[in-house]
Coordinates of C-alpha atoms in Angstrom, one line a residue:
M39 CA -12.5 18.4 -8.9
N40 CA -12.2 16.3 -12.6
A41 CA -13.8 13.2 -13.1
A42 CA -11.2 12.6 -15.8
A43 CA -8.1 13.3 -13.6
P44 CA -6.2 10.9 -11.8
L45 CA -7.3 9.7 -7.8
I46 CA -3.1 9.6 -7.3
Q47 CA -0.4 12.4 -8.2
V48 CA 2.4 12.4 -7.0
D49 CA 5.2 14.4 -8.9
K50 CA 8.6 14.9 -8.4
L51 CA 8.8 13.8 -4.9
C52 CA 12.0 13.8 -2.8
A53 CA 12.8 12.2 0.2
W54 CA 15.2 12.5 3.2
F55 CA 15.6 10.4 6.4
G56 CA 18.4 12.5 7.8
K57 CA 21.0 13.2 5.4
R58 CA 20.2 10.2 3.8
Q59 CA 17.7 10.7 1.0
V60 CA 15.5 7.5 -0.4
L61 CA 13.4 8.8 -2.5
Y62 CA 14.9 10.4 -6.0
D63 CA 12.3 12.0 -7.9
I64 CA 9.3 9.7 -8.3
D65 CA 6.4 10.3 -10.5
F66 CA 3.0 8.7 -11.6
H67 CA -0.3 8.6 -12.1
V68 CA -3.7 6.1 -10.7
G69 CA -6.8 6.3 -13.2
A70 CA -9.9 5.7 -11.3
G71 CA -10.3 1.6 -10.8
E72 CA -7.1 1.0 -11.2
I73 CA -4.6 -1.9 -9.3
R74 CA -2.1 -0.2 -9.7
V75 CA 2.0 -1.9 -7.9
I76 CA 4.6 -0.9 -6.6
M77 CA 6.5 -3.3 -6.9
G78 CA 10.5 -3.3 -5.7
G79 CA 12.9 -5.6 -3.6
S80 CA 14.0 -4.8 -0.3
G81 CA 15.1 -1.0 0.3
S82 CA 13.8 -0.1 -2.9
G83 CA 12.1 2.3 -0.7
K84 CA 8.4 1.2 -2.0
S85 CA 7.1 1.2 2.2
T86 CA 8.6 4.8 2.2
L87 CA 6.2 5.7 -0.9
L88 CA 3.3 3.9 1.3
R89 CA 4.3 6.3 4.1
H90 CA 3.7 9.6 2.1
L91 CA 0.4 8.2 0.1
L92 CA -1.2 7.9 2.8
G93 CA -0.6 10.6 5.0
L94 CA 2.1 9.1 6.8
L95 CA 5.2 11.0 6.1
R96 CA 4.7 15.4 4.5
P97 CA 6.7 16.0 1.2
R98 CA 9.8 17.2 2.0
S99 CA 10.2 18.0 -1.8
G100 CA 7.5 17.3 -4.9
T101 CA 4.3 16.8 -4.5
V102 CA 2.0 14.0 -3.2
K103 CA -2.4 14.4 -4.3
L104 CA -5.3 12.3 -3.7
I105 CA -8.8 12.3 -4.8
G106 CA -7.4 16.1 -5.9
T107 CA -6.3 16.7 -2.5
D108 CA -2.1 18.6 -1.8
V109 CA -1.1 15.4 1.4
A110 CA 1.3 18.5 2.5
K111 CA -0.8 21.8 1.8
A112 CA -4.0 19.9 3.3
T113 CA -5.8 21.0 6.3
T114 CA -7.0 18.6 9.4
K115 CA -10.3 19.2 8.3
E116 CA -9.7 18.1 4.9
Q117 CA -7.3 15.4 5.9
L118 CA -10.1 14.5 8.0
A119 CA -12.3 13.7 5.0
L120 CA -9.9 12.7 2.6
R121 CA -9.1 9.8 5.3
R122 CA -13.2 9.2 5.3
Q123 CA -12.4 7.9 0.9
M124 CA -9.6 5.8 2.0
G125 CA -9.0 2.5 3.1
V126 CA -6.0 0.5 4.8
S127 CA -4.6 -2.6 4.9
F128 CA -1.3 -3.6 6.9
Q129 CA 0.9 -6.0 6.3
G130 CA 0.2 -7.5 9.8
G131 CA -3.5 -7.1 10.5
A132 CA -2.8 -4.1 12.8
L133 CA -5.6 -6.1 14.0
F134 CA -6.7 -4.6 17.8
T135 CA -6.6 -7.6 19.8
S136 CA -9.2 -6.4 23.1
M137 CA -11.4 -6.6 20.4
S138 CA -13.9 -8.9 18.9
I139 CA -13.8 -9.3 15.0
G140 CA -17.0 -7.8 14.9
E141 CA -16.0 -4.2 17.0
N142 CA -12.4 -3.9 14.7
V143 CA -14.5 -3.9 11.8
A144 CA -16.8 -1.6 13.3
L145 CA -14.8 0.4 14.1
P146 CA -14.2 3.1 11.3
L147 CA -18.1 3.2 11.8
R148 CA -18.1 4.4 15.3
E149 CA -15.2 6.8 14.8
H150 CA -16.4 7.7 12.0
T151 CA -20.5 8.6 11.3
E152 CA -23.0 8.9 13.1
L153 CA -25.0 5.9 11.6
D154 CA -26.7 4.2 15.1
E155 CA -25.6 0.2 16.3
N156 CA -27.4 -1.5 14.3
T157 CA -26.9 -0.1 11.4
I158 CA -23.2 -0.3 12.3
R159 CA -23.8 -3.9 13.1
I160 CA -25.9 -5.0 9.5
M161 CA -22.6 -2.8 7.7
S162 CA -19.8 -4.7 9.1
R163 CA -21.2 -7.9 9.5
L164 CA -21.8 -7.0 5.1
K165 CA -18.4 -6.8 5.1
L166 CA -17.3 -9.9 7.2
E167 CA -19.6 -11.5 4.3
V168 CA -18.2 -9.7 1.4
V169 CA -14.2 -11.0 2.1
N170 CA -16.0 -14.6 3.2
L171 CA -15.9 -14.3 7.4
G172 CA -19.6 -14.0 8.1
G173 CA -20.1 -15.7 10.8
F174 CA -17.1 -14.8 12.3
A175 CA -18.5 -11.5 13.7
D176 CA -17.0 -12.5 17.7
L177 CA -13.6 -14.9 16.8
M178 CA -11.0 -13.0 19.0
P179 CA -8.8 -12.5 16.0
S180 CA -6.1 -14.1 19.1
Q181 CA -8.6 -17.6 17.0
L182 CA -7.6 -16.9 13.4
S183 CA -5.1 -17.8 10.1
G184 CA -3.0 -16.1 8.8
G185 CA -5.3 -15.6 5.8
M186 CA -8.1 -14.8 8.1
I187 CA -6.9 -10.9 9.6
K188 CA -6.0 -10.6 6.8
R189 CA -9.2 -10.3 5.2
A190 CA -10.5 -9.1 8.8
A191 CA -8.4 -6.2 7.7
L192 CA -9.9 -6.2 4.9
A193 CA -13.0 -5.7 5.9
R194 CA -11.9 -3.1 8.3
A195 CA -10.2 -0.9 5.8
I196 CA -13.4 -1.1 3.1
V197 CA -16.2 -1.0 6.0
M198 CA -16.6 3.0 4.8
D199 CA -16.7 2.1 0.6
P200 CA -13.5 4.0 -0.4
K201 CA -12.6 5.6 -3.3
L202 CA -9.3 4.7 -2.3
L203 CA -7.6 1.9 -0.8
F204 CA -3.9 0.7 -0.5
F205 CA -2.9 -3.0 0.7
D206 CA 1.3 -3.6 1.9
E207 CA 2.4 -6.6 0.7
P208 CA -1.2 -8.4 1.0
S209 CA 0.6 -12.0 0.7
A210 CA 3.7 -12.0 3.3
G211 CA 3.2 -14.9 5.5
L212 CA 1.0 -16.8 3.3
D213 CA 0.5 -20.0 2.1
P214 CA 0.4 -20.5 -2.1
V215 CA -3.3 -21.6 -2.7
V216 CA -4.3 -18.6 0.4
S217 CA -2.1 -15.9 -1.4
A218 CA -4.3 -16.3 -4.8
E219 CA -7.2 -17.1 -3.0
L220 CA -6.5 -12.8 -1.8
D221 CA -5.5 -12.0 -4.8
E222 CA -8.8 -13.1 -6.2
L223 CA -10.4 -10.9 -3.8
I224 CA -8.7 -8.2 -4.0
L225 CA -9.8 -8.5 -7.8
R226 CA -13.9 -9.1 -7.0
L227 CA -13.0 -5.5 -5.0
R228 CA -12.1 -3.5 -7.8
D229 CA -14.9 -5.2 -10.2
A230 CA -18.3 -5.0 -7.5
L231 CA -17.7 -2.1 -5.4
R232 CA -15.6 0.0 -8.6
M233 CA -12.4 0.7 -5.4
T234 CA -8.6 2.3 -6.7
I235 CA -6.1 -0.1 -5.6
V236 CA -2.7 0.3 -4.7
V237 CA -1.6 -2.9 -3.7
V238 CA 2.6 -2.8 -2.0
T239 CA 4.3 -6.0 -3.0
H240 CA 7.6 -7.5 -3.8
E241 CA 5.5 -10.9 -4.8
L242 CA 5.9 -11.0 -8.3
E243 CA 3.1 -13.7 -8.9
S244 CA 0.8 -12.3 -6.7
A245 CA 1.7 -8.6 -8.4
F246 CA 0.9 -10.1 -11.9
K247 CA -1.7 -11.7 -11.3
I248 CA -3.8 -9.0 -9.7
A249 CA -2.1 -5.6 -11.4
D250 CA -3.3 -3.1 -14.5
T251 CA 0.2 -1.7 -13.8
I252 CA 2.9 -1.6 -12.2
T253 CA 5.6 1.6 -10.6
V254 CA 8.8 -0.7 -10.5
L255 CA 11.1 1.2 -7.7
D256 CA 15.3 0.7 -6.8
Q257 CA 17.4 2.7 -4.7
G258 CA 14.6 4.7 -4.9
E259 CA 14.0 5.7 -8.3
V260 CA 11.8 4.7 -10.6
L261 CA 12.4 2.0 -12.8
M262 CA 9.3 2.1 -15.6
T263 CA 5.6 2.6 -14.4
G264 CA 3.9 0.0 -17.4
T265 CA 1.9 -2.9 -18.4
V266 CA 2.5 -5.9 -17.1
D267 CA 3.0 -7.4 -20.3
A268 CA 5.1 -4.1 -20.2
V269 CA 7.8 -4.9 -17.6
R270 CA 8.2 -8.5 -18.0
H271 CA 9.2 -7.9 -21.2
A272 CA 11.4 -4.2 -19.6
D273 CA 14.6 -3.9 -21.8
N274 CA 16.4 -3.1 -18.0
E275 CA 18.8 -5.2 -16.5
R276 CA 17.8 -4.1 -12.5
I277 CA 13.9 -5.2 -13.6
Q278 CA 15.8 -8.3 -15.1
D279 CA 17.4 -8.6 -11.7
L280 CA 14.4 -8.2 -9.9
L281 CA 12.3 -10.7 -12.3
N282 CA 14.5 -13.4 -11.9
R283 CA 15.6 -13.3 -9.0
R284 CA 18.9 -12.3 -9.9
P285 CA 22.1 -10.9 -7.1
R286 CA 24.3 -8.5 -7.6
E287 CA 27.8 -8.2 -6.9
I288 CA 28.1 -6.1 -4.0
Q289 CA 32.0 -4.4 -3.8
V290 CA 33.2 -3.1 -0.7
D291 CA 35.1 0.0 -0.6
A292 CA 37.2 -0.5 2.8
D293 CA 39.3 3.1 2.0
A294 CA 35.3 4.4 0.9
Y295 CA 33.3 2.9 5.1
L296 CA 36.4 4.0 6.8
R297 CA 35.5 8.1 5.2
R298 CA 32.0 7.4 5.4
L299 CA 32.4 5.5 9.6
T300 CA 34.0 8.9 10.1
E301 CA 32.2 11.9 8.4
E302 CA 29.7 10.3 10.9
Q303 CA 31.2 10.2 14.5
A304 CA 32.5 14.4 13.8
A305 CA 28.5 14.9 13.0

């Protein structure tokens, strides 16, 4: 792969759930060492796009390439190699409740490497130190606060030093102080470990703080991709509605609703 090539390339990606199209010709590229925020309101298509980026959904139309590998065409061996270069921190943490924090963080090393137990223990504890959880390895997830669970999930996501790191709503459910601390941690990770980071969020303050570039989604379409300043001053009513939390006028067409309901029952 050319060193100058983007680590993430999404071209003309479309997605459907049944007969309903939810993504429309999504195009964006993410360069090495970049923090890209994918931002949009509820129902904008953020989660569906993230699932395609993670390989959990295969494109029916268009392409998704990660580190030069076409996700849809990758063999099982290629997919496994790709996943070893990816880390994911899910919205709820997704920690195994029956395992200690240290065991959770060590799990990817045990599953994907042949390292000895002593090395695995040292590496997992080092990553806990990186996220300011040194000394917490023996605690269970139920003994941690929401912010600590997020950081433990992050330690697990970075334990194999991935090239790509994906965050799903990192600030969701956190108070403003803990959210700001997590934002700072994301920036330090990028600088210290030189990771390329994709953050899916609807939190404007967090997005503006950490992003190099922002891709704004609305109703399954990319409204724009640009710097924080460009997005702030975008001459686009839908983007300004999102930034200023302006509600849209909801119009209900009773005839169209009944027609659609009849068609769905007939199908």
